[in-house]
Amino acid sequence: MTRWASHLYIYHGKERGIEAAVVNESLRQAHLLQDNGLPPVLTLGHLSFHTDIPYWKLRTYVARRLVIIDEKSEPKVFCAYNSYRSFQIRKQLGGYRRICVPEPDLMKVQKWIDHYILSQVKASPYSYAFEKGQSIFDCARQHLGCRWLVKLDLRNFFESLSEIQVYRVFRDIGYERLISFEFSRICTKVRETSREIMKRWSNTYNRSIEAYHRPVMGHLPQGAPTSPKLANLIVSPLDKAIATLADSYGLVYTRYADDMTFSTCSMSFNRDVAKKVIHDVSQTLPKYGLRPHTQKIYVVPPGARKVVLGLLVDGDKVRLSKDFRSALECHWYHCAKDPVEHAKQREFSSVLGLKNYLHGLIAYAKQVDSNYVDKLTRKYGEIPWPI
């Protein structure tokens, strides 16, 4: 980022005929942001300068509308509604996850926001996903040696978090109302919603800008670089509420994205208490715009295998499960022979999809047992990917 000096800001403000009160208020806001380790972005024009993205394009992302650009008498159409490329990827435990990847310029500005703003803000200590220095291994380790395990999954985690919640994150960390609204639009994807809800939302925060009044509501898109950190910051108040609830039952609580885990070594804990915990948590979630996935609620009693995020925690150290190791070895064995044929047999849409999937499994295994991954490399050799 370019360094700036307040005296030059005052000088150029006077040179352009801007009222002294306006300049001084802008400086006050800028210094408050800098004191909190945040870049002083006061307007969409500032963001355009920092990111080198044209102002008209940022304005279009915020307004979510169709614009026609006349470039040397050759009109071009740019539509903010088509700013994401969507596709599905296979989940490790079955099913598919929808990924929404922003177009290059939107990706660029989102990366800037994530790097210079969101990464400077701490999420709750109970969140382990998407946080620097934290991993699946660190999360699972909190539950080592537990007797009881209670696990809940949040339904449609990213899609449930709205642009209003994103707006509040930017407001809470110190940004002014309008730029916070513009940040929230840039970081969310369009979703059709009630016109009445959107009317109240638009009139509350940007009643003077008619172009921003749209009968749509945005949500966090899974695939945008800003979504992981924003999700953690939005859910931080929920984490604190759930942690207080967990403490009242003598439970250890962690959250890894949409996976909530509770554990205890208490001899007095039982299934009836577990049901009360699940009920209390389920009653708390809607207050923060979230819902539990009722088909993914598990109570694991003493004597049963304890698995957190696919890792075994029922011993004195975190371990990879036998099922995971068998699946990884099977993929590696067949890919070392013919990755193209293996992709066909396993019905992957492409060899690249299989490659990304397997690299994800390997990275996951390395966090827990790097010696095991080295052993597989020596046993099966490197995979001859054709791409």
Short mmCIF file of C-alpha atoms in Angstrom, two decimals:
data_model
loop_
_atom_site.label_atom_id
_atom_site.label_comp_id
_atom_site.label_asym_id
_atom_site.label_seq_id
_atom_site.Cartn_x
_atom_site.Cartn_y
_atom_site.Cartn_z
CA MET A 1 0.00 0.00 0.00
CA THR A 2 1.09 3.58 -0.69
CA ARG A 3 2.06 5.63 2.37
CA TRP A 4 0.27 8.94 2.84
CA ALA A 5 0.71 12.05 4.98
CA SER A 6 -2.09 14.02 6.56
CA HIS A 7 -0.55 17.41 5.74
CA LEU A 8 -0.56 16.54 2.03
CA TYR A 9 -4.17 15.42 2.33
CA ILE A 10 -5.10 18.80 3.84
CA TYR A 11 -3.09 20.63 1.17
CA HIS A 12 -4.74 18.83 -1.75
CA GLY A 13 -8.16 19.24 -0.11
CA LYS A 14 -7.72 23.02 0.01
CA GLU A 15 -6.37 23.01 -3.55
CA ARG A 16 -9.56 21.32 -4.75
CA GLY A 17 -11.82 23.63 -2.80
CA ILE A 18 -13.13 20.98 -0.37
CA GLU A 19 -14.53 22.39 2.86
CA ALA A 20 -12.15 22.18 5.81
CA ALA A 21 -14.79 20.44 7.97
CA VAL A 22 -15.08 17.64 5.39
CA VAL A 23 -11.31 17.24 5.16
CA ASN A 24 -10.91 17.18 8.94
CA GLU A 25 -13.69 14.59 9.38
CA SER A 26 -12.08 12.39 6.73
CA LEU A 27 -8.74 12.65 8.53
CA ARG A 28 -10.40 11.71 11.81
CA GLN A 29 -11.90 8.59 10.26
CA ALA A 30 -8.61 7.69 8.57
CA HIS A 31 -6.59 8.00 11.78
CA LEU A 32 -9.09 5.85 13.69
CA LEU A 33 -8.75 3.10 11.09
CA GLN A 34 -4.95 3.35 11.06
CA ASP A 35 -4.85 3.14 14.85
CA ASN A 36 -6.65 -0.22 14.51
CA GLY A 37 -4.16 -1.44 11.89
CA LEU A 38 -6.63 -1.01 9.02
CA PRO A 39 -6.19 0.86 5.72
CA PRO A 40 -8.09 4.17 5.57
CA VAL A 41 -10.61 3.43 2.81
CA LEU A 42 -13.24 6.16 3.00
CA THR A 43 -14.90 5.93 -0.43
CA LEU A 44 -15.31 3.59 -3.37
CA GLY A 45 -12.87 5.87 -5.20
CA HIS A 46 -10.23 5.08 -2.56
CA LEU A 47 -10.83 1.37 -3.08
CA SER A 48 -10.51 1.84 -6.84
CA PHE A 49 -7.15 3.57 -6.31
CA HIS A 50 -5.84 0.84 -3.98
CA THR A 51 -6.93 -2.09 -6.16
CA ASP A 52 -6.46 -0.54 -9.61
CA ILE A 53 -9.98 -1.64 -10.55
CA PRO A 54 -12.02 0.95 -12.51
CA TYR A 55 -14.44 2.92 -10.36
CA TRP A 56 -17.35 2.25 -12.73
CA LYS A 57 -16.84 -1.49 -12.33
CA LEU A 58 -16.77 -1.32 -8.52
CA ARG A 59 -19.89 0.83 -8.65
CA THR A 60 -21.56 -1.80 -10.85
CA TYR A 61 -20.69 -4.62 -8.43
CA VAL A 62 -22.33 -2.61 -5.66
CA ALA A 63 -25.39 -1.57 -7.66
CA ARG A 64 -25.81 -5.08 -9.11
CA ARG A 65 -27.04 -3.97 -12.43
CA LEU A 66 -26.44 -4.16 -16.17
CA VAL A 67 -24.31 -1.43 -17.75
CA ILE A 68 -23.38 -0.78 -21.35
CA ILE A 69 -19.93 0.66 -21.94
CA ASP A 70 -19.20 2.57 -25.13
CA GLU A 71 -15.58 1.84 -26.03
CA LYS A 72 -14.61 3.44 -29.35
CA SER A 73 -18.19 3.16 -30.63
CA GLU A 74 -18.26 -0.60 -29.86
CA PRO A 75 -20.74 -1.08 -27.00
CA LYS A 76 -19.84 -3.76 -24.46
CA VAL A 77 -22.15 -5.18 -21.84
CA PHE A 78 -21.08 -5.84 -18.26
CA CYS A 79 -23.53 -7.45 -15.86
CA ALA A 80 -22.73 -7.71 -12.16
CA TYR A 81 -25.18 -10.60 -11.87
CA ASN A 82 -22.82 -12.77 -13.93
CA SER A 83 -19.71 -12.03 -11.89
CA TYR A 84 -19.36 -15.60 -10.60
CA ARG A 85 -18.66 -18.92 -12.29
CA SER A 86 -20.44 -21.73 -10.43
CA PHE A 87 -19.65 -25.44 -10.39
CA GLN A 88 -19.87 -28.44 -8.05
CA ILE A 89 -17.12 -30.47 -6.43
CA ARG A 90 -17.42 -33.83 -4.74
CA LYS A 91 -17.28 -33.89 -0.95
CA GLN A 92 -14.90 -36.28 0.78
CA LEU A 93 -17.76 -37.99 2.62
CA GLY A 94 -20.22 -37.96 -0.29
CA GLY A 95 -22.45 -35.41 -1.96
CA TYR A 96 -21.46 -32.20 -3.74
CA ARG A 97 -20.52 -28.67 -2.74
CA ARG A 98 -21.34 -25.65 -4.93
CA ILE A 99 -18.38 -23.36 -5.54
CA CYS A 100 -18.80 -19.80 -6.87
CA VAL A 101 -15.59 -18.29 -8.28
CA PRO A 102 -15.60 -14.50 -8.91
CA GLU A 103 -14.48 -13.11 -12.25
CA PRO A 104 -10.85 -11.81 -12.32
CA ASP A 105 -11.40 -8.16 -11.35
CA LEU A 106 -13.84 -9.04 -8.59
CA MET A 107 -11.41 -11.70 -7.38
CA LYS A 108 -8.67 -9.07 -7.31
CA VAL A 109 -10.58 -6.58 -5.18
CA GLN A 110 -11.80 -9.34 -2.84
CA LYS A 111 -8.23 -10.55 -2.35
CA TRP A 112 -7.19 -7.00 -1.49
CA ILE A 113 -9.99 -6.70 1.09
CA ASP A 114 -9.09 -10.08 2.57
CA HIS A 115 -5.35 -9.35 2.77
CA TYR A 116 -5.37 -5.74 3.97
CA ILE A 117 -8.55 -5.64 6.05
CA LEU A 118 -10.01 -8.99 7.10
CA SER A 119 -6.70 -10.70 7.87
CA GLN A 120 -5.97 -7.91 10.39
CA VAL A 121 -9.03 -8.79 12.49
CA LYS A 122 -9.10 -11.70 14.93
CA ALA A 123 -11.96 -14.18 14.97
CA SER A 124 -13.11 -16.03 18.09
CA PRO A 125 -10.65 -18.46 19.75
CA TYR A 126 -13.16 -21.28 19.24
CA SER A 127 -12.86 -21.12 15.44
CA TYR A 128 -10.10 -23.17 13.80
CA ALA A 129 -10.93 -23.03 10.08
CA PHE A 130 -9.48 -20.34 7.78
CA GLU A 131 -7.33 -18.89 10.56
CA LYS A 132 -3.58 -18.44 10.18
CA GLY A 133 -1.66 -20.87 12.39
CA GLN A 134 -4.72 -23.09 13.01
CA SER A 135 -5.57 -26.41 11.36
CA ILE A 136 -7.85 -29.43 11.47
CA PHE A 137 -5.21 -31.13 13.62
CA ASP A 138 -5.27 -28.27 16.18
CA CYS A 139 -9.06 -28.42 16.33
CA ALA A 140 -9.23 -32.19 16.79
CA ARG A 141 -6.52 -32.09 19.46
CA GLN A 142 -8.80 -30.09 21.79
CA HIS A 143 -10.94 -33.22 22.21
CA LEU A 144 -8.22 -35.81 22.88
CA GLY A 145 -9.15 -38.51 25.38
CA CYS A 146 -12.79 -37.48 25.72
CA ARG A 147 -15.46 -39.88 27.00
CA TRP A 148 -18.45 -38.26 25.27
CA LEU A 149 -18.59 -36.46 21.94
CA VAL A 150 -21.49 -34.39 20.54
CA LYS A 151 -21.26 -33.18 16.93
CA LEU A 152 -23.52 -30.82 14.98
CA ASP A 153 -23.34 -29.57 11.42
CA LEU A 154 -24.60 -26.14 10.27
CA ARG A 155 -26.91 -26.26 7.24
CA ASN A 156 -25.93 -24.12 4.22
CA PHE A 157 -23.30 -22.31 6.26
CA PHE A 158 -22.00 -19.70 3.79
CA GLU A 159 -25.31 -19.23 1.98
CA SER A 160 -27.07 -18.50 5.30
CA LEU A 161 -24.87 -15.48 6.03
CA SER A 162 -26.29 -12.32 4.46
CA GLU A 163 -24.84 -9.06 3.20
CA ILE A 164 -26.45 -7.32 6.20
CA GLN A 165 -24.26 -9.42 8.51
CA VAL A 166 -21.24 -8.64 6.31
CA TYR A 167 -22.08 -4.93 6.56
CA ARG A 168 -22.08 -5.18 10.36
CA VAL A 169 -18.61 -6.73 10.33
CA PHE A 170 -17.14 -3.75 8.47
CA ARG A 171 -19.06 -1.29 10.66
CA ASP A 172 -17.86 -2.99 13.85
CA ILE A 173 -14.20 -2.80 12.84
CA GLY A 174 -14.46 0.93 12.18
CA TYR A 175 -15.56 1.68 8.60
CA GLU A 176 -18.24 4.27 7.86
CA ARG A 177 -21.76 3.35 6.80
CA LEU A 178 -21.61 3.84 3.04
CA ILE A 179 -18.24 2.18 2.41
CA SER A 180 -19.29 -0.68 4.72
CA PHE A 181 -22.39 -1.16 2.58
CA GLU A 182 -20.26 -1.11 -0.57
CA PHE A 183 -17.82 -3.62 0.93
CA SER A 184 -20.74 -5.88 1.81
CA ARG A 185 -22.06 -5.81 -1.77
CA ILE A 186 -18.62 -6.51 -3.25
CA CYS A 187 -18.14 -9.51 -0.94
CA THR A 188 -21.55 -11.15 -1.52
CA LYS A 189 -23.43 -12.84 -4.33
CA VAL A 190 -26.96 -12.01 -5.42
CA ARG A 191 -29.89 -13.98 -4.05
CA GLU A 192 -33.53 -13.19 -4.82
CA THR A 193 -35.40 -12.18 -1.67
CA SER A 194 -38.38 -10.30 -0.37
CA ARG A 195 -38.68 -6.85 -1.91
CA GLU A 196 -39.92 -5.49 1.42
CA ILE A 197 -36.83 -6.74 3.29
CA MET A 198 -34.53 -5.31 0.65
CA LYS A 199 -36.40 -1.99 0.60
CA ARG A 200 -35.90 -1.55 4.35
CA TRP A 201 -32.23 -2.55 4.05
CA SER A 202 -31.51 -0.18 1.14
CA ASN A 203 -33.36 2.79 2.65
CA THR A 204 -31.60 2.36 5.97
CA TYR A 205 -28.03 2.59 4.69
CA ASN A 206 -28.01 4.29 1.29
CA ARG A 207 -31.22 6.24 0.80
CA SER A 208 -29.41 8.96 -1.19
CA ILE A 209 -28.07 6.61 -3.90
CA GLU A 210 -30.92 5.41 -6.10
CA ALA A 211 -28.71 3.05 -8.13
CA TYR A 212 -28.04 0.98 -5.00
CA HIS A 213 -31.74 0.24 -4.46
CA ARG A 214 -32.17 -3.32 -5.76
CA PRO A 215 -34.82 -5.90 -4.73
CA VAL A 216 -32.16 -8.54 -4.07
CA MET A 217 -30.18 -9.74 -1.07
CA GLY A 218 -26.64 -11.07 -1.20
CA HIS A 219 -25.07 -13.97 0.68
CA LEU A 220 -21.51 -15.19 1.17
CA PRO A 221 -20.45 -17.23 -1.88
CA GLN A 222 -18.34 -20.29 -1.15
CA GLY A 223 -15.32 -19.78 -3.39
CA ALA A 224 -14.76 -16.05 -2.87
CA PRO A 225 -11.47 -15.26 -1.05
CA THR A 226 -13.28 -13.00 1.44
CA SER A 227 -15.97 -15.53 2.46
CA PRO A 228 -14.01 -17.74 4.91
CA LYS A 229 -12.77 -14.91 7.12
CA LEU A 230 -16.05 -12.99 6.90
CA ALA A 231 -17.94 -16.12 7.95
CA ASN A 232 -15.71 -16.48 11.01
CA LEU A 233 -16.13 -12.83 11.96
CA ILE A 234 -19.90 -12.95 11.49
CA VAL A 235 -20.18 -16.08 13.63
CA SER A 236 -17.85 -14.83 16.40
CA PRO A 237 -20.77 -13.65 18.60
CA LEU A 238 -22.40 -17.06 18.13
CA ASP A 239 -19.16 -18.78 19.14
CA LYS A 240 -19.09 -16.79 22.37
CA ALA A 241 -22.73 -17.63 23.13
CA ILE A 242 -22.20 -21.33 22.40
CA ALA A 243 -18.97 -21.41 24.43
CA THR A 244 -20.82 -19.96 27.43
CA LEU A 245 -23.49 -22.63 26.97
CA ALA A 246 -20.83 -25.34 26.69
CA ASP A 247 -19.14 -24.13 29.88
CA SER A 248 -22.42 -24.50 31.77
CA TYR A 249 -22.40 -28.20 30.85
CA GLY A 250 -18.66 -28.66 31.43
CA LEU A 251 -17.98 -29.18 27.72
CA VAL A 252 -15.08 -28.28 25.44
CA TYR A 253 -16.36 -26.46 22.33
CA THR A 254 -14.72 -25.93 18.92
CA ARG A 255 -15.99 -24.94 15.50
CA TYR A 256 -14.34 -25.73 12.18
CA ALA A 257 -16.36 -23.83 9.53
CA ASP A 258 -19.78 -25.52 9.75
CA ASP A 259 -18.71 -28.36 12.09
CA MET A 260 -19.47 -27.78 15.78
CA THR A 261 -17.95 -30.23 18.26
CA PHE A 262 -18.48 -30.65 22.01
CA SER A 263 -16.64 -33.09 24.26
CA THR A 264 -16.23 -33.98 27.92
CA CYS A 265 -14.36 -36.39 30.17
CA SER A 266 -17.02 -36.11 32.88
CA MET A 267 -18.31 -39.34 34.45
CA SER A 268 -21.72 -37.74 35.12
CA PHE A 269 -22.46 -36.78 31.51
CA ASN A 270 -25.06 -38.99 29.84
CA ARG A 271 -27.33 -39.21 26.79
CA ASP A 272 -30.12 -37.20 28.43
CA VAL A 273 -27.73 -34.32 29.09
CA ALA A 274 -26.49 -34.62 25.50
CA LYS A 275 -30.08 -34.16 24.26
CA LYS A 276 -30.41 -31.01 26.37
CA VAL A 277 -27.17 -29.65 24.89
CA ILE A 278 -28.41 -30.31 21.35
CA HIS A 279 -31.74 -28.67 22.13
CA ASP A 280 -30.12 -25.56 23.65
CA VAL A 281 -27.67 -25.19 20.76
CA SER A 282 -30.45 -25.67 18.18
CA GLN A 283 -32.50 -22.95 19.91
CA THR A 284 -29.53 -20.55 19.87
CA LEU A 285 -28.52 -20.91 16.20
CA PRO A 286 -31.58 -19.19 14.58
CA LYS A 287 -30.79 -16.02 16.56
CA TYR A 288 -27.69 -15.74 14.37
CA GLY A 289 -29.34 -16.74 11.10
CA LEU A 290 -28.15 -20.36 11.17
CA ARG A 291 -29.80 -23.78 11.45
CA PRO A 292 -28.53 -27.23 12.44
CA HIS A 293 -28.40 -30.00 9.86
CA THR A 294 -30.71 -32.42 11.70
CA GLN A 295 -29.39 -35.43 9.78
CA LYS A 296 -25.84 -34.70 10.89
CA ILE A 297 -26.20 -34.65 14.67
CA TYR A 298 -24.19 -37.32 16.46
CA VAL A 299 -23.81 -38.36 20.09
CA VAL A 300 -20.80 -40.64 20.63
CA PRO A 301 -20.80 -42.45 24.02
CA PRO A 302 -17.91 -43.99 25.96
CA GLY A 303 -16.45 -47.05 24.25
CA ALA A 304 -17.33 -45.89 20.73
CA ARG A 305 -14.78 -44.62 18.26
CA LYS A 306 -14.23 -40.85 18.66
CA VAL A 307 -13.74 -39.06 15.34
CA VAL A 308 -13.41 -35.27 14.96
CA LEU A 309 -13.11 -33.87 11.43
CA GLY A 310 -12.14 -37.32 10.21
CA LEU A 311 -9.39 -37.74 12.82
CA LEU A 312 -9.31 -40.21 15.70
CA VAL A 313 -9.10 -38.54 19.13
CA ASP A 314 -9.80 -41.50 21.44
CA GLY A 315 -6.14 -42.10 22.27
CA ASP A 316 -3.24 -40.02 23.54
CA LYS A 317 -2.57 -38.46 20.12
CA VAL A 318 -4.52 -37.47 17.01
CA ARG A 319 -4.48 -40.18 14.34
CA LEU A 320 -5.72 -40.76 10.79
CA SER A 321 -8.59 -43.22 10.62
CA LYS A 322 -8.18 -46.62 8.97
CA ASP A 323 -10.94 -45.82 6.46
CA PHE A 324 -9.17 -42.62 5.41
CA ARG A 325 -5.80 -44.35 5.04
CA SER A 326 -7.36 -47.15 2.98
CA ALA A 327 -9.10 -44.67 0.67
CA LEU A 328 -5.95 -42.58 0.19
CA GLU A 329 -3.79 -45.63 -0.55
CA CYS A 330 -6.36 -46.95 -3.04
CA HIS A 331 -6.44 -43.64 -4.93
CA TRP A 332 -2.65 -43.33 -4.89
CA TYR A 333 -2.10 -46.90 -6.07
CA HIS A 334 -4.42 -46.58 -9.09
CA CYS A 335 -3.31 -43.04 -9.96
CA ALA A 336 0.33 -44.13 -9.98
CA LYS A 337 -0.65 -46.65 -12.67
CA ASP A 338 -3.04 -44.61 -14.82
CA PRO A 339 -4.66 -41.43 -13.45
CA VAL A 340 -6.80 -40.95 -16.58
CA GLU A 341 -8.39 -44.39 -16.29
CA HIS A 342 -8.85 -44.01 -12.54
CA ALA A 343 -10.67 -40.69 -13.07
CA LYS A 344 -13.05 -42.47 -15.46
CA GLN A 345 -13.62 -45.40 -13.10
CA ARG A 346 -14.38 -43.09 -10.17
CA GLU A 347 -16.59 -40.85 -12.35
CA PHE A 348 -14.64 -37.64 -11.84
CA SER A 349 -15.58 -34.95 -14.36
CA SER A 350 -11.91 -34.51 -15.29
CA VAL A 351 -8.40 -35.63 -14.41
CA LEU A 352 -7.82 -32.16 -12.98
CA GLY A 353 -10.76 -32.70 -10.63
CA LEU A 354 -9.23 -35.97 -9.44
CA LYS A 355 -5.83 -34.31 -9.04
CA ASN A 356 -7.25 -31.51 -6.90
CA TYR A 357 -9.27 -33.97 -4.84
CA LEU A 358 -6.27 -36.22 -4.17
CA HIS A 359 -4.00 -33.27 -3.37
CA GLY A 360 -6.59 -32.22 -0.80
CA LEU A 361 -6.48 -35.65 0.82
CA ILE A 362 -2.69 -35.62 0.87
CA ALA A 363 -2.52 -32.14 2.40
CA TYR A 364 -5.03 -33.28 5.04
CA ALA A 365 -2.90 -36.34 5.86
CA LYS A 366 0.31 -34.30 6.06
CA GLN A 367 -1.13 -32.11 8.81
CA VAL A 368 -1.55 -35.18 10.99
CA ASP A 369 1.16 -37.65 9.95
CA SER A 370 3.74 -36.43 7.43
CA ASN A 371 5.79 -39.63 7.90
CA TYR A 372 2.83 -41.66 6.63
CA VAL A 373 2.64 -39.53 3.45
CA ASP A 374 6.40 -39.94 2.91
CA LYS A 375 5.93 -43.70 3.25
CA LEU A 376 3.24 -43.72 0.56
CA THR A 377 5.48 -41.68 -1.74
CA ARG A 378 8.27 -44.23 -1.38
CA LYS A 379 5.85 -47.15 -1.79
CA TYR A 380 3.88 -46.02 -4.85
CA GLY A 381 6.10 -43.27 -6.33
CA GLU A 382 5.05 -39.92 -7.72
CA ILE A 383 1.80 -39.80 -9.69
CA PRO A 384 2.33 -39.14 -13.46
CA TRP A 385 -0.36 -36.51 -13.90
CA PRO A 386 -0.91 -35.70 -17.60
CA ILE A 387 -1.61 -32.04 -16.78
#
